[in-house]
Short mmCIF file of C-alpha atoms in Angstrom, two decimals:
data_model
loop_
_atom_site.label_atom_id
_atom_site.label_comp_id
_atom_site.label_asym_id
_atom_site.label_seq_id
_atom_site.Cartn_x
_atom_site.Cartn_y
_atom_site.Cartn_z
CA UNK F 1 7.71 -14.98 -15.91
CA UNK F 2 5.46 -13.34 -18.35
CA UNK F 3 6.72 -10.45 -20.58
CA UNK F 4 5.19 -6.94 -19.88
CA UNK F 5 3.41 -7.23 -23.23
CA UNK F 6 1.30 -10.23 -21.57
CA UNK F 7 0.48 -7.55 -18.62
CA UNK F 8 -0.92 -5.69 -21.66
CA UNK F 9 -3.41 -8.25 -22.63
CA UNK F 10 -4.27 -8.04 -18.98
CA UNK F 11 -5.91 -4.56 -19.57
CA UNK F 12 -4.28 -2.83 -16.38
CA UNK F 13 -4.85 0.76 -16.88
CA UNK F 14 -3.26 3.72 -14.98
CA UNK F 15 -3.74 4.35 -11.59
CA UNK F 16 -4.69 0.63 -11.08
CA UNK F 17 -3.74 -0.36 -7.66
CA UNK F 18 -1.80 -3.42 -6.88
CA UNK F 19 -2.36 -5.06 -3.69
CA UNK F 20 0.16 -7.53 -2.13
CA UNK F 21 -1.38 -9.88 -0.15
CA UNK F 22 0.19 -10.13 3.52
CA UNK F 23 2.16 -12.96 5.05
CA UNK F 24 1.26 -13.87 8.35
CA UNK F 25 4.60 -13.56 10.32
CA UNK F 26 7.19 -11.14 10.83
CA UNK F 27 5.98 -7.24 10.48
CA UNK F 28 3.65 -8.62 7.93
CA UNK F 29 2.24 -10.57 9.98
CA UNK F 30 2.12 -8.16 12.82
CA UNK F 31 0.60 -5.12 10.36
CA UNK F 32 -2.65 -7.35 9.34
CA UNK F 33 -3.08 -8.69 12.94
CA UNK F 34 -4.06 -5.21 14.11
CA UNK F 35 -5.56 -3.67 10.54
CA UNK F 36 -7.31 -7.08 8.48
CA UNK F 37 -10.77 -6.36 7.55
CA UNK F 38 -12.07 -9.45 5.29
CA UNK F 39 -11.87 -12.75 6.94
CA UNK F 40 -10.86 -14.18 3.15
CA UNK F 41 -7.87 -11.59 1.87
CA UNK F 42 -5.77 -9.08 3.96
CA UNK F 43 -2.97 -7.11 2.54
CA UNK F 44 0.30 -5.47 3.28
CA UNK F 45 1.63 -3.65 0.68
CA UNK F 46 -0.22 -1.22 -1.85
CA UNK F 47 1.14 0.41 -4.80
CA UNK F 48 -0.13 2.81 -7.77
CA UNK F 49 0.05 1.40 -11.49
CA UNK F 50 1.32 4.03 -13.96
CA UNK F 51 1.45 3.47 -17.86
CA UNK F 52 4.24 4.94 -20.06
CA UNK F 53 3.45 4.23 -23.55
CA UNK F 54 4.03 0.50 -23.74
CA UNK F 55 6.41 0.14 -20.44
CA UNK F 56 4.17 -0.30 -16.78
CA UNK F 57 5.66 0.59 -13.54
CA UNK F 58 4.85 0.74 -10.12
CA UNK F 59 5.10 3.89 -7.55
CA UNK F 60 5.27 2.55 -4.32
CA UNK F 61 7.09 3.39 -1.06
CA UNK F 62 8.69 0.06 0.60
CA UNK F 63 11.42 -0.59 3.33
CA UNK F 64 14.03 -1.10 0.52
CA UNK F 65 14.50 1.71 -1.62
CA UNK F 66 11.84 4.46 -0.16
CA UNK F 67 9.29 5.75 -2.22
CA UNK F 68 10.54 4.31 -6.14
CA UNK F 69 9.30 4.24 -9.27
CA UNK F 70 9.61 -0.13 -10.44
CA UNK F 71 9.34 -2.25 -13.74
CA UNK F 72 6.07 -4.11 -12.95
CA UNK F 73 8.13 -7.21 -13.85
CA UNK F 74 10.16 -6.48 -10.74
CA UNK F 75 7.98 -5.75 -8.41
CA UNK F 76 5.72 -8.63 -9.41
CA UNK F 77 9.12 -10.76 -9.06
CA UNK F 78 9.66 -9.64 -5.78
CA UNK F 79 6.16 -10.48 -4.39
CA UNK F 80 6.37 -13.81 -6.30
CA UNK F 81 9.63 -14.60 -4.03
CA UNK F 82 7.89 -14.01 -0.73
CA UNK F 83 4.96 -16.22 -1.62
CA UNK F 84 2.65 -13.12 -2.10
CA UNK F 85 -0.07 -12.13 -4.62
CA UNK F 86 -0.85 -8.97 -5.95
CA UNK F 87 -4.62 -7.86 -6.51
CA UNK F 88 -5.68 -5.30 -8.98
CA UNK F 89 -8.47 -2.69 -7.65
CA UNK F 90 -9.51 0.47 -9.80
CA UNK F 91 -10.91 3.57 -8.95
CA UNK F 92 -14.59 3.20 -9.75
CA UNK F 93 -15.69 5.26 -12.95
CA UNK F 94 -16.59 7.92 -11.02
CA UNK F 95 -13.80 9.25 -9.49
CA UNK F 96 -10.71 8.20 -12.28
CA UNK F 97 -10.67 11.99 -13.41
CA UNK F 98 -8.34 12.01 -9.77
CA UNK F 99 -5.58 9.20 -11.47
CA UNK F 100 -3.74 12.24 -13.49
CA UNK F 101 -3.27 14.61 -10.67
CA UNK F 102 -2.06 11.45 -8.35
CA UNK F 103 0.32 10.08 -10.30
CA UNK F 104 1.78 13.91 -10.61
CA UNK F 105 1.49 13.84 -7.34
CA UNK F 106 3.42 10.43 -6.13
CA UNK F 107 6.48 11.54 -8.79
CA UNK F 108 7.12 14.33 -6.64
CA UNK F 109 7.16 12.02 -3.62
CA UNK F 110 10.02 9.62 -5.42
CA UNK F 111 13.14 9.31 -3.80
CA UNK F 112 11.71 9.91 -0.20
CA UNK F 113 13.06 7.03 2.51
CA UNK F 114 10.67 5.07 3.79
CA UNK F 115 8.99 6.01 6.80
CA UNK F 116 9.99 2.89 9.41
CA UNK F 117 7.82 4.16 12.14
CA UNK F 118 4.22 4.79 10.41
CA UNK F 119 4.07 7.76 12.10
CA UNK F 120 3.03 10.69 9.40
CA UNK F 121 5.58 12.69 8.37
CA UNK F 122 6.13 15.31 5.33
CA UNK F 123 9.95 13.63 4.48
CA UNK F 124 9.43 10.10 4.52
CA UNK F 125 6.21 7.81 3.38
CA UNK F 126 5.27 3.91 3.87
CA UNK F 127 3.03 2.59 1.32
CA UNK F 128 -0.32 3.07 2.06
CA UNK F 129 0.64 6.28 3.17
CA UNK F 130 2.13 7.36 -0.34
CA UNK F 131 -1.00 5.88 -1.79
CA UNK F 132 -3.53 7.82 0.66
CA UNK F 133 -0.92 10.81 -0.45
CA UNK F 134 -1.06 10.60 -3.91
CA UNK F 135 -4.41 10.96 -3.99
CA UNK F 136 -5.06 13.05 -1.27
CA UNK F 137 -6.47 16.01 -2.82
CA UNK F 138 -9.40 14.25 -4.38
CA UNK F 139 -10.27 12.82 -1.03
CA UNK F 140 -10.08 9.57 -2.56
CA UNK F 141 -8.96 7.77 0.90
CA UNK F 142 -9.33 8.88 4.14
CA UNK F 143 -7.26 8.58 7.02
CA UNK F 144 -8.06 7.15 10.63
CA UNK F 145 -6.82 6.45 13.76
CA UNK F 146 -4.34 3.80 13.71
CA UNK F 147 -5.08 1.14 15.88
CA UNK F 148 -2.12 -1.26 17.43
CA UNK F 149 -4.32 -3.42 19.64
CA UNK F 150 -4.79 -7.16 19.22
CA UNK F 151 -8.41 -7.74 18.55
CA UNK F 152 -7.77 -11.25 20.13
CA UNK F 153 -6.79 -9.66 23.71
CA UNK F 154 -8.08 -5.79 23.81
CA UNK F 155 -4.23 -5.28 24.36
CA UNK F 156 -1.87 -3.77 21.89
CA UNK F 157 0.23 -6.28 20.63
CA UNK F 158 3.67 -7.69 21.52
CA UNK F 159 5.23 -7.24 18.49
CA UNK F 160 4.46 -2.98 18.44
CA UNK F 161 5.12 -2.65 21.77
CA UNK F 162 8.34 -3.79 21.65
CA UNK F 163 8.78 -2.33 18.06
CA UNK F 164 8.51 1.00 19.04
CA UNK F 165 10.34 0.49 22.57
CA UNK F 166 12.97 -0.08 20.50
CA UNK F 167 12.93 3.13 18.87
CA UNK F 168 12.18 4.77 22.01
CA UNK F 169 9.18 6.10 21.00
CA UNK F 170 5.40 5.45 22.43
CA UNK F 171 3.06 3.13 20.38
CA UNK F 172 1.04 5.51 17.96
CA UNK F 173 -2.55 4.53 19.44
CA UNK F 174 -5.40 6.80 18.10
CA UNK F 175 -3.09 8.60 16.07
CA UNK F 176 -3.99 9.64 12.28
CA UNK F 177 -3.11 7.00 9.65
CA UNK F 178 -3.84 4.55 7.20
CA UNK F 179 -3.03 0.91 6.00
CA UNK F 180 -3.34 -1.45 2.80
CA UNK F 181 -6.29 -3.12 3.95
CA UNK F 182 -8.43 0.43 4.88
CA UNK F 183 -7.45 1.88 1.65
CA UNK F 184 -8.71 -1.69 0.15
CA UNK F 185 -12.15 -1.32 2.01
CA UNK F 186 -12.98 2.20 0.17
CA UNK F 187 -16.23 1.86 -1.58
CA UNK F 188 -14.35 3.70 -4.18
CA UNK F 189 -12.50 0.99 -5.35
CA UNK F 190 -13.40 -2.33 -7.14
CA UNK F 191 -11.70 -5.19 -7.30
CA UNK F 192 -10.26 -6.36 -11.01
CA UNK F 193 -8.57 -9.21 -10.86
CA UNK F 194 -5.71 -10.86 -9.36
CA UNK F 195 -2.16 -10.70 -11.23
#
């Protein structure tokens, strides 16, 4: 694995955002079946690049360890172990001015749990969610209604149906939300490169 001064050379900047690239089983699989947008790339996980002085970390909210603040070595470790890519978007010119106030903004989220039923709440976040968060203010992203149904059948799909059966709860159809691959269609964003 490369050292983080080699990230350097890679000119990431704060507030980059680092796609993962989504696997196509398991809730992964089951997130982009409902939410891809580009036949070529779909992701699953999103996270915000911060700089501090020479040291680069990630703020992200994922299933193991809530909303954290990560060495980038780490988290690009534990994408590399799942097969996974990360993909480096910016905020266009334009709107960067909003990259302070976000990253402010996702420190105080740190140390939240992770929110395991995408369903917006103030006490726990999942990762596009801390993302959309983050920059909120700024209107930077914008949420929508979530969809759950399987493009393939016009039904919602298996897997959330029985997801959420099993937390006794009602499949979140229509309600307000946001994924990696939304947040990755913003004409605000362009893509860099990928890590």
């Amino acid at each position: 694995m490369a050292h983080c001064s080699s990230y350097q050379k890679l000119s990431l900047q704060n507030g980059d955002l680092l796609f993962v690239t989504a696997k196509g089983t398991g809730l992964s699989g089951a997130i982009n079946n409902v939410t891809q947008r580009q036949e070529t790339i779909s992701f699953d996980h999103i996270g915000i690049l911060e700089k501090e002085g020479n040291e680069l970390f990630v703020l992200h909210a994922a299933p193991k360890g809530g909303s954290q603040k990560q060495q980038i070595k780490e988290f690009l470790n534990d994408q590399k172990e799942e097969g996974q890519k990360v993909i480096v978007y910016r905020l266009k010119p334009e709107f960067q001015k909003s990259i302070p106030q976000a990253i402010q903004k996702a420190h105080q989220m740190l140390g939240k749990p992770y929110n395991f039923n995408y369903i917006l709440d103030e006490n726990s976040f999942y990762c596009s969610d801390f993302v959309e968060r983050a920059f909120r203010e700024d209107h930077i992203f914008k949420l929508e209604p979530m969809t759950f149904i399987d493009p393939k059948t016009g039904t919602i799909n298996a897997f959330w149906e029985d997801f959420y059966k099993k937390k006794n709860l009602k499949v979140p159809e229509g309600e307000p939300g946001c994924n990696p691959n939304g947040l990755a269609g913003s004409e605000k964003l362009e893509r860099i490169r990928e890590l």
